[in-house]
Coordinates of C-alpha atoms in Angstrom, one line a residue:
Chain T
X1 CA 109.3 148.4 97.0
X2 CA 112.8 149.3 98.1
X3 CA 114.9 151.7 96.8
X4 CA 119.0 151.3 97.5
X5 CA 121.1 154.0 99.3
X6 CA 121.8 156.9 97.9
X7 CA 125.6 156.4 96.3
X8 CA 128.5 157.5 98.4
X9 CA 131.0 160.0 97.2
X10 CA 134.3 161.4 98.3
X11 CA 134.5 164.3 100.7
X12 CA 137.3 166.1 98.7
X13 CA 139.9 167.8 99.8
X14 CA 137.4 171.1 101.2
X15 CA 135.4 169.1 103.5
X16 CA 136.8 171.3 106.5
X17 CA 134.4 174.1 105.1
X18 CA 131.1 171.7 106.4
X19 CA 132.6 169.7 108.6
X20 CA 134.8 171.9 111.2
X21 CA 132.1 172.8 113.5
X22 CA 132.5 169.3 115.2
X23 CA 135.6 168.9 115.1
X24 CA 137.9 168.8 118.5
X25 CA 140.4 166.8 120.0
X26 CA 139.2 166.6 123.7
X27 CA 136.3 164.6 123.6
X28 CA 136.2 164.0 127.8
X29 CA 134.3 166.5 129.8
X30 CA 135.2 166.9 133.4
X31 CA 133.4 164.6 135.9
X32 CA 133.3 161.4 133.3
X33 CA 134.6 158.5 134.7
X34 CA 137.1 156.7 132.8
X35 CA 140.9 156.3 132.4
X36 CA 141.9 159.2 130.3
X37 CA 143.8 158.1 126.9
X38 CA 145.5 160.1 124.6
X39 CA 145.7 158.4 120.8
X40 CA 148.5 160.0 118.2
X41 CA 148.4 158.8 115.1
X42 CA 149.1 158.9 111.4
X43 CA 147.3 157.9 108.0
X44 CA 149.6 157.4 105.4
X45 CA 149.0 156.6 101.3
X46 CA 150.8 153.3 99.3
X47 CA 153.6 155.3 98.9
X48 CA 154.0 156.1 102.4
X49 CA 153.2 159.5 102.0
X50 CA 151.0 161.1 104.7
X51 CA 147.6 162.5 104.2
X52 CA 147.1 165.9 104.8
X53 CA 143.6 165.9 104.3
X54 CA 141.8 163.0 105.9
X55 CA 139.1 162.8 108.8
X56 CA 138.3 160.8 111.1
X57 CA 135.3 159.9 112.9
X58 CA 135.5 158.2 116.7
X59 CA 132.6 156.7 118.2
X60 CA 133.2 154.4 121.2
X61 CA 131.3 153.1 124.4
X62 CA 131.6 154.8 127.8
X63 CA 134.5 153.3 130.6
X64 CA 131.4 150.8 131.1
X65 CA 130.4 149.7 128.1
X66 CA 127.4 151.6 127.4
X67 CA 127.1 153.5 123.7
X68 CA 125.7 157.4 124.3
X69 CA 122.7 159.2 123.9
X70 CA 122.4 162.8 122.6
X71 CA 125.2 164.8 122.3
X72 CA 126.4 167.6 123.9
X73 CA 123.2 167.7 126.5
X74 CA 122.4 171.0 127.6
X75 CA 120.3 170.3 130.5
X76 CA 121.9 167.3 131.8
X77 CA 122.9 167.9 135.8
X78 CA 125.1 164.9 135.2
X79 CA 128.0 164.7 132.6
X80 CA 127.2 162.2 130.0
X81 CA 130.2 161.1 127.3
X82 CA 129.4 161.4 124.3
X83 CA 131.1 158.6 122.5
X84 CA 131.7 160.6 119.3
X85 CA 134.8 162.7 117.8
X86 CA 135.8 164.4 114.4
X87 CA 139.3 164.8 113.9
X88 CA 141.1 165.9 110.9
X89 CA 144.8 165.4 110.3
X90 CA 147.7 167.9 109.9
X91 CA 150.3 168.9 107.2
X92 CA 151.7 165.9 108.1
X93 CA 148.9 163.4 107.8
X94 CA 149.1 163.7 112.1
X95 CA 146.0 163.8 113.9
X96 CA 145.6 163.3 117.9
X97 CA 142.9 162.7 120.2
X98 CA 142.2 162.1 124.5
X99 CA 139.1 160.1 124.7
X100 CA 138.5 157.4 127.4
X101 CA 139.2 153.2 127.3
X102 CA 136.0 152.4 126.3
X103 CA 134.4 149.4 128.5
X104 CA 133.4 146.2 126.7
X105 CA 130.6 145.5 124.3
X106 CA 128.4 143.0 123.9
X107 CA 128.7 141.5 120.8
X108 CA 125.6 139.4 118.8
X109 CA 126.5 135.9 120.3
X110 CA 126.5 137.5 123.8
X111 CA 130.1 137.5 124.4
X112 CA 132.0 140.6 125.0
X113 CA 134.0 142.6 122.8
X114 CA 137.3 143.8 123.6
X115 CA 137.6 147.9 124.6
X116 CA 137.7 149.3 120.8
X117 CA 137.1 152.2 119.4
X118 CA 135.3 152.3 115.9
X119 CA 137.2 154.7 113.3
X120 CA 135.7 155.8 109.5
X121 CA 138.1 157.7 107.6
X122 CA 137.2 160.2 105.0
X123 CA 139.7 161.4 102.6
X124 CA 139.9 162.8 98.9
X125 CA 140.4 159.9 97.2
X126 CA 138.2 157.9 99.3
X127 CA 134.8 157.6 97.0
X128 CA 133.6 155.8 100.5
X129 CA 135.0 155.8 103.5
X130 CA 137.0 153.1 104.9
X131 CA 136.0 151.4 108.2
X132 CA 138.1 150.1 110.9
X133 CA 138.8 149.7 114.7
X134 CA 141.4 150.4 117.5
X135 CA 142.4 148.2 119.8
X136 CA 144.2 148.5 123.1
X137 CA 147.1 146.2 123.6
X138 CA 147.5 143.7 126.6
X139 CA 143.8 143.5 126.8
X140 CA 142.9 140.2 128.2
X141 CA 139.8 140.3 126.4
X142 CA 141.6 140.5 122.7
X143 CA 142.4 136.6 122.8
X144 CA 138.5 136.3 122.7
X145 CA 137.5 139.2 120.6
X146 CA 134.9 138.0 117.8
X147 CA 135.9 140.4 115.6
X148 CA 140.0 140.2 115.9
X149 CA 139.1 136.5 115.8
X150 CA 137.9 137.4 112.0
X151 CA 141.1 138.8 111.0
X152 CA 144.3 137.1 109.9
X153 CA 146.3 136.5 112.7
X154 CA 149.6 138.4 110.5
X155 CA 147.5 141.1 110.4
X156 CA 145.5 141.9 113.3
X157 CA 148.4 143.8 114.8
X158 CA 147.2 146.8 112.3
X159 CA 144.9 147.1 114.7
X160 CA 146.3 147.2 117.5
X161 CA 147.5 151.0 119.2
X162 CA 151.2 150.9 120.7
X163 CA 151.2 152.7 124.0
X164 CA 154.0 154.6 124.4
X165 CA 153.0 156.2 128.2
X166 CA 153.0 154.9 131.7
X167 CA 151.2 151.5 131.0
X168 CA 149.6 149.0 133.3
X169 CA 148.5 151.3 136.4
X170 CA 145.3 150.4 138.5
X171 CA 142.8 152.9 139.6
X172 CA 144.7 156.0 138.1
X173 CA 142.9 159.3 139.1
X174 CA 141.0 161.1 137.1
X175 CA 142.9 164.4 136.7
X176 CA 146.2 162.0 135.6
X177 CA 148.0 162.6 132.5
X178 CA 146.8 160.7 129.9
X179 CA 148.3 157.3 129.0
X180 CA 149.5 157.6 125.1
X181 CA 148.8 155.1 122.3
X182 CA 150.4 155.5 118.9
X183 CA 148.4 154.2 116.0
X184 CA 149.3 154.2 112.0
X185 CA 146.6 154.6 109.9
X186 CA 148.1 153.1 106.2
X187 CA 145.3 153.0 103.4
X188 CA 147.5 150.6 101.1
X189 CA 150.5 148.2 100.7
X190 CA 153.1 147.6 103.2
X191 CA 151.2 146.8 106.8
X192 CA 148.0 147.9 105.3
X193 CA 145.6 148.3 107.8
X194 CA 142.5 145.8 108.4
X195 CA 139.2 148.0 106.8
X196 CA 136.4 146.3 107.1
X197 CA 132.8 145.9 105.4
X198 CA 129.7 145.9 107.2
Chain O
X1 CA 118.3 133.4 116.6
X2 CA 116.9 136.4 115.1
X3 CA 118.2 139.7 114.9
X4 CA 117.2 143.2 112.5
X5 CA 119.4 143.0 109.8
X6 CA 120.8 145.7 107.5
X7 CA 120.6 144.6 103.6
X8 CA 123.7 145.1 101.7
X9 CA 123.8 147.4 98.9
X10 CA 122.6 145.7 95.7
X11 CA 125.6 145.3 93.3
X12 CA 126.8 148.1 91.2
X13 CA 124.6 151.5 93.3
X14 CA 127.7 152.1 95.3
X15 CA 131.4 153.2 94.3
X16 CA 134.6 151.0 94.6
X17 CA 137.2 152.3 96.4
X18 CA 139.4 151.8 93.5
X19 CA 138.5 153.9 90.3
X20 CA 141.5 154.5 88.3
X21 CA 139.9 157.5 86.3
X22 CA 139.8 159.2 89.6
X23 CA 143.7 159.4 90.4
X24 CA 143.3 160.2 93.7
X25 CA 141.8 156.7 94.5
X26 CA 144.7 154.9 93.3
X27 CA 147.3 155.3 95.7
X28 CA 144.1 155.7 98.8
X29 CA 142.2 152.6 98.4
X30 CA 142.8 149.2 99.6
X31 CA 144.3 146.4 98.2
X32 CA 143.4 143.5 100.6
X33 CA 140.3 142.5 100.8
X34 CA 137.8 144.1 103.3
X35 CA 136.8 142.0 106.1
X36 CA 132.9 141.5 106.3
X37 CA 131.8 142.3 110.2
X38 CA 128.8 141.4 111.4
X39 CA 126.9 144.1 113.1
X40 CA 127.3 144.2 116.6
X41 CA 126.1 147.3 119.2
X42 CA 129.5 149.6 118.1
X43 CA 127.9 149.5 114.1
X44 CA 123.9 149.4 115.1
X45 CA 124.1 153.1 117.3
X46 CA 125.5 156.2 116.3
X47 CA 125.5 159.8 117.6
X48 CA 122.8 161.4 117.7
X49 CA 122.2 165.2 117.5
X50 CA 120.0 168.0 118.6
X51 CA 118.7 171.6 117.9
X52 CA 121.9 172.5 119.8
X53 CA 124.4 172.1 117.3
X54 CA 122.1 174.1 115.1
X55 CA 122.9 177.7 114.9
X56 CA 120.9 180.8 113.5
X57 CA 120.6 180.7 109.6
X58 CA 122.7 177.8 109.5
X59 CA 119.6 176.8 107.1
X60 CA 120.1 179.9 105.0
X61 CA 123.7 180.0 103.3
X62 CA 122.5 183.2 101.7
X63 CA 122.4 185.3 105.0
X64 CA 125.5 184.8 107.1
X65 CA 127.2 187.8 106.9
X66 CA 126.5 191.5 107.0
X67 CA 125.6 191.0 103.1
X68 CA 123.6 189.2 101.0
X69 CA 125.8 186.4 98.9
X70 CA 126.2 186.5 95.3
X71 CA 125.1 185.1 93.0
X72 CA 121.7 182.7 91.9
X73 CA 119.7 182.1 94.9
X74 CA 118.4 178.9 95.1
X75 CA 116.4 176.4 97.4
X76 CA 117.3 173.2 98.3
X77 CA 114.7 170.7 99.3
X78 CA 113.7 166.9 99.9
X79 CA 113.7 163.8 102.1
X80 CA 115.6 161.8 104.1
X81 CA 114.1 158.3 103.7
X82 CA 114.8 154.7 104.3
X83 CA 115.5 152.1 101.8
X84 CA 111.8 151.6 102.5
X85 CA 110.9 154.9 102.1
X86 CA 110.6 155.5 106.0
X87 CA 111.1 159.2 106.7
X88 CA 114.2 159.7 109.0
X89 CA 113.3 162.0 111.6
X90 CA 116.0 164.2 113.4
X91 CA 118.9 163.3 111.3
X92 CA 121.8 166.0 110.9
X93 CA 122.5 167.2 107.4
X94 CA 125.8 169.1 107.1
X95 CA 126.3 170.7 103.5
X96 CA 129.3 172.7 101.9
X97 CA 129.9 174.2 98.6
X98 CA 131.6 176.8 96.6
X99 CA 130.2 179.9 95.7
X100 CA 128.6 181.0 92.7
X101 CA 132.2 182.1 91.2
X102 CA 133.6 178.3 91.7
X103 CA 135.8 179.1 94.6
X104 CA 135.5 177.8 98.3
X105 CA 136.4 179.7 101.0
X106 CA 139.5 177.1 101.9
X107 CA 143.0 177.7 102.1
X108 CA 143.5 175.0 100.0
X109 CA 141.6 176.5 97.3
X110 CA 143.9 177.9 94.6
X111 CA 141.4 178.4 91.9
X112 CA 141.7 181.8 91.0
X113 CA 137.8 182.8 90.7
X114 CA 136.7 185.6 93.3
X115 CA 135.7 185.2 96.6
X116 CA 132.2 186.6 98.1
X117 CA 132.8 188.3 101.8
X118 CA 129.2 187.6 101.8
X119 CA 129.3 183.6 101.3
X120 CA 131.0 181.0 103.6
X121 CA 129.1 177.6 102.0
X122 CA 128.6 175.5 104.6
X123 CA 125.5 174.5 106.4
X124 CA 123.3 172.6 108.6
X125 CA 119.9 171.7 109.5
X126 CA 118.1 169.0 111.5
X127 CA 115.5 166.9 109.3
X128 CA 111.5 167.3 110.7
X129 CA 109.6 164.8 111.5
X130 CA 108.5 163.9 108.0
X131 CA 112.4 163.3 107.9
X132 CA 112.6 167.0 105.1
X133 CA 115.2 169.6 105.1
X134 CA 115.6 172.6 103.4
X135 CA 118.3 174.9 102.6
X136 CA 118.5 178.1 100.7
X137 CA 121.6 178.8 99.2
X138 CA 123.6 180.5 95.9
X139 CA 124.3 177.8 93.1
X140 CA 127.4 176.7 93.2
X141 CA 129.8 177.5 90.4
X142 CA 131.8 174.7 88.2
X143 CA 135.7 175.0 88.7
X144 CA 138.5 173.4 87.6
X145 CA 140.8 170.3 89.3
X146 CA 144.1 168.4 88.2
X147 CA 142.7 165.0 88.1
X148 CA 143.5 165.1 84.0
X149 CA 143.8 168.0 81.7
X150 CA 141.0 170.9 81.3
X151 CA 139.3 168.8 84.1
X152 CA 136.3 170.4 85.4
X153 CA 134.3 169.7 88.3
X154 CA 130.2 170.1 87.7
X155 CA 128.6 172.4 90.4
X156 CA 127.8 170.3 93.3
X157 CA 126.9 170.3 96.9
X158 CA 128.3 168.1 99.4
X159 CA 126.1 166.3 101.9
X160 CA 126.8 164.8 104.9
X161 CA 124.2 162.4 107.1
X162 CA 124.1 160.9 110.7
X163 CA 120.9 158.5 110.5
X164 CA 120.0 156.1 113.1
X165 CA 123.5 154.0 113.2
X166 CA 127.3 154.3 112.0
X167 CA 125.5 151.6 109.2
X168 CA 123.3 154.7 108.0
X169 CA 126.1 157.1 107.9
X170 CA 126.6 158.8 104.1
X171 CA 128.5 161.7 102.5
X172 CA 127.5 162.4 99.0
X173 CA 127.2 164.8 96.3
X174 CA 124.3 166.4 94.8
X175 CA 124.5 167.8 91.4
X176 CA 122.6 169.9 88.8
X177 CA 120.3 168.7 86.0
X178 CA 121.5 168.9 82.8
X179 CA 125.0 169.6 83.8
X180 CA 127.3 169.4 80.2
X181 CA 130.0 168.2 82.4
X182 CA 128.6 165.5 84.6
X183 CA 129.7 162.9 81.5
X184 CA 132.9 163.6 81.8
X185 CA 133.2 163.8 85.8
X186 CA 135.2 160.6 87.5
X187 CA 133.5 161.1 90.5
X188 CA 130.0 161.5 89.2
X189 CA 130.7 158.2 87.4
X190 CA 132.4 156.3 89.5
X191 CA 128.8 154.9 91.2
X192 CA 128.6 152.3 88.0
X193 CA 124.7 151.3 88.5
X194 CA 122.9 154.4 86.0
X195 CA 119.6 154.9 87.9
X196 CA 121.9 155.3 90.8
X197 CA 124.6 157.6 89.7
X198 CA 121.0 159.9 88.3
X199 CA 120.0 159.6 91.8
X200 CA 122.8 162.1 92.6
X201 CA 121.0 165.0 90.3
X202 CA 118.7 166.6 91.8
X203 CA 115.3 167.8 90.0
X204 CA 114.6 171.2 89.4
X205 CA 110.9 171.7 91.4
X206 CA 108.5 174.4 90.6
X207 CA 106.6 173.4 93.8
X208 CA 109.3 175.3 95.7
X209 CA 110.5 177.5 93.6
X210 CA 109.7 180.9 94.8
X211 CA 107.9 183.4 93.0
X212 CA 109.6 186.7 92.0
X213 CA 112.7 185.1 94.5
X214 CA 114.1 181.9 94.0
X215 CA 114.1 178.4 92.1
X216 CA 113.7 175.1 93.7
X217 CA 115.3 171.5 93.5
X218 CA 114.6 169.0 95.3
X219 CA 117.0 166.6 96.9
X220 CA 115.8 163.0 98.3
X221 CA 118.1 161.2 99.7
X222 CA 118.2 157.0 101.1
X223 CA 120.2 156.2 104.2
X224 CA 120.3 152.7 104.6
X225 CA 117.6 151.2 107.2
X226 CA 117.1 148.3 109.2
X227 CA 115.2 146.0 107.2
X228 CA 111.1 146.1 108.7
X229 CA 111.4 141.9 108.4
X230 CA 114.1 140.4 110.8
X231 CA 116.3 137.8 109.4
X232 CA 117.2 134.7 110.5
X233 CA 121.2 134.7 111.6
X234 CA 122.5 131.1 112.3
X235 CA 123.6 130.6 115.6

């Protein structure tokens, strides 16, 4: 005897009220290893209008790969990432985050995924959310990537960050400036972004 | 090979993204088609949360001010379960709502009902081992919207749930029974299975309602689970 989920339904347009409390836009603590990335964005409706009152939910592996325990560990000696982020975005449907690359997963067939970090957006409007990924460009492991490898090849670029910073250095410090993606977030029409079912 | 599987909603117990007679959905849900992804290790874990980010009467809407809120007091009970009726231990419940007047405390929040100094409307709570939570709160008020004309929103509160996984994640609405406006509500109706969209109401309970102090409903609540029987997944 099995009883479905309970039915989804939207956030609204107050879900700040709840929801604020784990909200931040730093998600690195010092001492976590990692190249330091800084990911500016935008969701926009069909009409190209942004969205003032979406949020987003991050969670992503650590620099090697590995997906994190508790959060925010009070008693931990060591620094531990956390792997997970709220956002919301701005008046102008803007929302910005520094996180980590995130090191590559194993996927089912034992291959590795390509770095990505896994994005649900909640908006009014949005009676579920809608699921997608980020992908860092010039990965070598993107040609590869089961997932990418699911989605038409005119549209994978959707998910796909721009990076717009210093781009391609090896072994940068940890106290660098962050290297800065751009990524567009559109929930319909014109270069509508890849959502995905699972 | 075999892996744990998640099942799929049966048809018709979740929402589309696209329901016209909510207006907001039209312009906000996709028109290609989603791409199904099978569940790898970045679907399978989530976040998971402790005591920490739980503060002091964060269970207890009623008392988080100098004051005590206005309004009905009321408790708010139930499980968090599996699809196989599993409890779900340790899973963080974030709830907000609008006092008993119709008004959240929001900038957005034009409707011209009063405020309560006394009432913010949001809380959280960890569920216990037998996967319950409870909250005590004021019931939330009715209040009007621009979806269509005279549109009214029923008095709701909104739930938010980290299970084991990103797969079990949910935000939902729990609603009052015998609400005169859930028939006309597009988001109420929008889940188009019936025994699912009554799932959403909660029942009153005189098991915890309070003598002399409160009344009770009770709130259960399904997070989807990994199945207990593993599937086969061709290679």
């Amino acid at each position: 005897m099995t009883t479905p989920p309970t039915a989804s339904q939207t956030v609204g347009p107050f879900f700040h009220l709840g929801m604020a409390h784990l909200e931040r836009g730093n998600f690195v603590a010092q001492g976590i290893a990692g190249e330091r990335v800084t990911i500016r964005g935008q969701v926009l409706d069909a009409d190209g209008n942004a969205v003032p009152d979406a949020m987003l939910e991050i969670w992503q592996a650590d620099s090697s790969g590995r997906y994190g325990g508790e959060i925010f560990p009070q008693n931990s000696a060591t620094p531990r990432f956390l792997g997970f982020g709220r956002i919301e975005t701005d008046d102008k449907g803007e929302f910005s985050f520094t996180t980590i690359k995130p090191g590559r997963v194993a996927s089912p067939d034992g291959s590795l995924q390509a770095p990505h970090i896994v994005v649900t957006l909640f908006s009014r409007g949005l009676l579920k959310p809608l699921r997608t990924r980020l992908y860092f460009p010039d990965e070598p492991g993107n040609a590869d990537d089961p997932i990418l490898k699911l989605v038409p090849q005119e549209r994978r670029s959707t998910l796909m960050a721009r990076c717009s910073g210093q781009r391609g250095a090896k072994n940068v410090p940890e106290n660098a400036p962050p290297k800065i993606f751009d990524w567009k977030i559109v929930m319909q029409g014109d270069g509508e972004t890849v959502f995905f079912d699972y | 090979m075999k892996a744990a599987s998640y099942g799929r909603a049966p048809a018709g117990t979740q929402p589309n993204y696209l329901y016209p007679q909510y207006v907001s959905t039209c312009k906000r849900s996709p028109k290609q088609p989603l791409i199904l992804l099978p569940h790898t290790l970045s679907e399978l874990t989530g976040p998971v949360f402790g005591h920490s980010e739980i503060g002091e009467n964060d269970n207890d809407l009623t008392h988080q001010h100098s004051g005590e809120a206005q309004g009905e007091r009321i408790i708010v009970s139930g499980r968090v379960l599996d699809e196989e009726g599993r409890a779900i231990p340790g899973a963080l419940v974030e709830v907000w709502q609008t006092n008993a007047a119709g008004r959240y405390r929001h900038r957005v929040d034009q409707h011209g009902a009063p405020l309560d100094p006394n009432f913010t409307g949001c809380g959280r709570v960890l569920t216990d081992r037998e996967g319950r939570y409870r909250f005590v709160t004021i019931k939330p008020g009715a209040y009007p919207w621009q979806n269509h004309p005279n549109a009214w929103r029923p008095a709701h509160i909104h739930f938010s749930l980290f299970g084991a996984g990103l797969l079990s994640r949910l935000v939902t609405q729990m609603y009052f029974p015998g609400d005169p406006l859930l028939p006309f509500d597009p988001v109420f109706n929008s889940v188009p299975d019936e025994n699912a969209r009554n799932r959403l109401i909660s029942d009153f309970d005189w098991d915890t309602t309070m003598p002399s102090h409160a009344l009770g409903y009770r709130f259960d609540i399904i997070l989807r689970g990994r199945q207990a029987t593993p599937v086969e997944v061709s290679p």
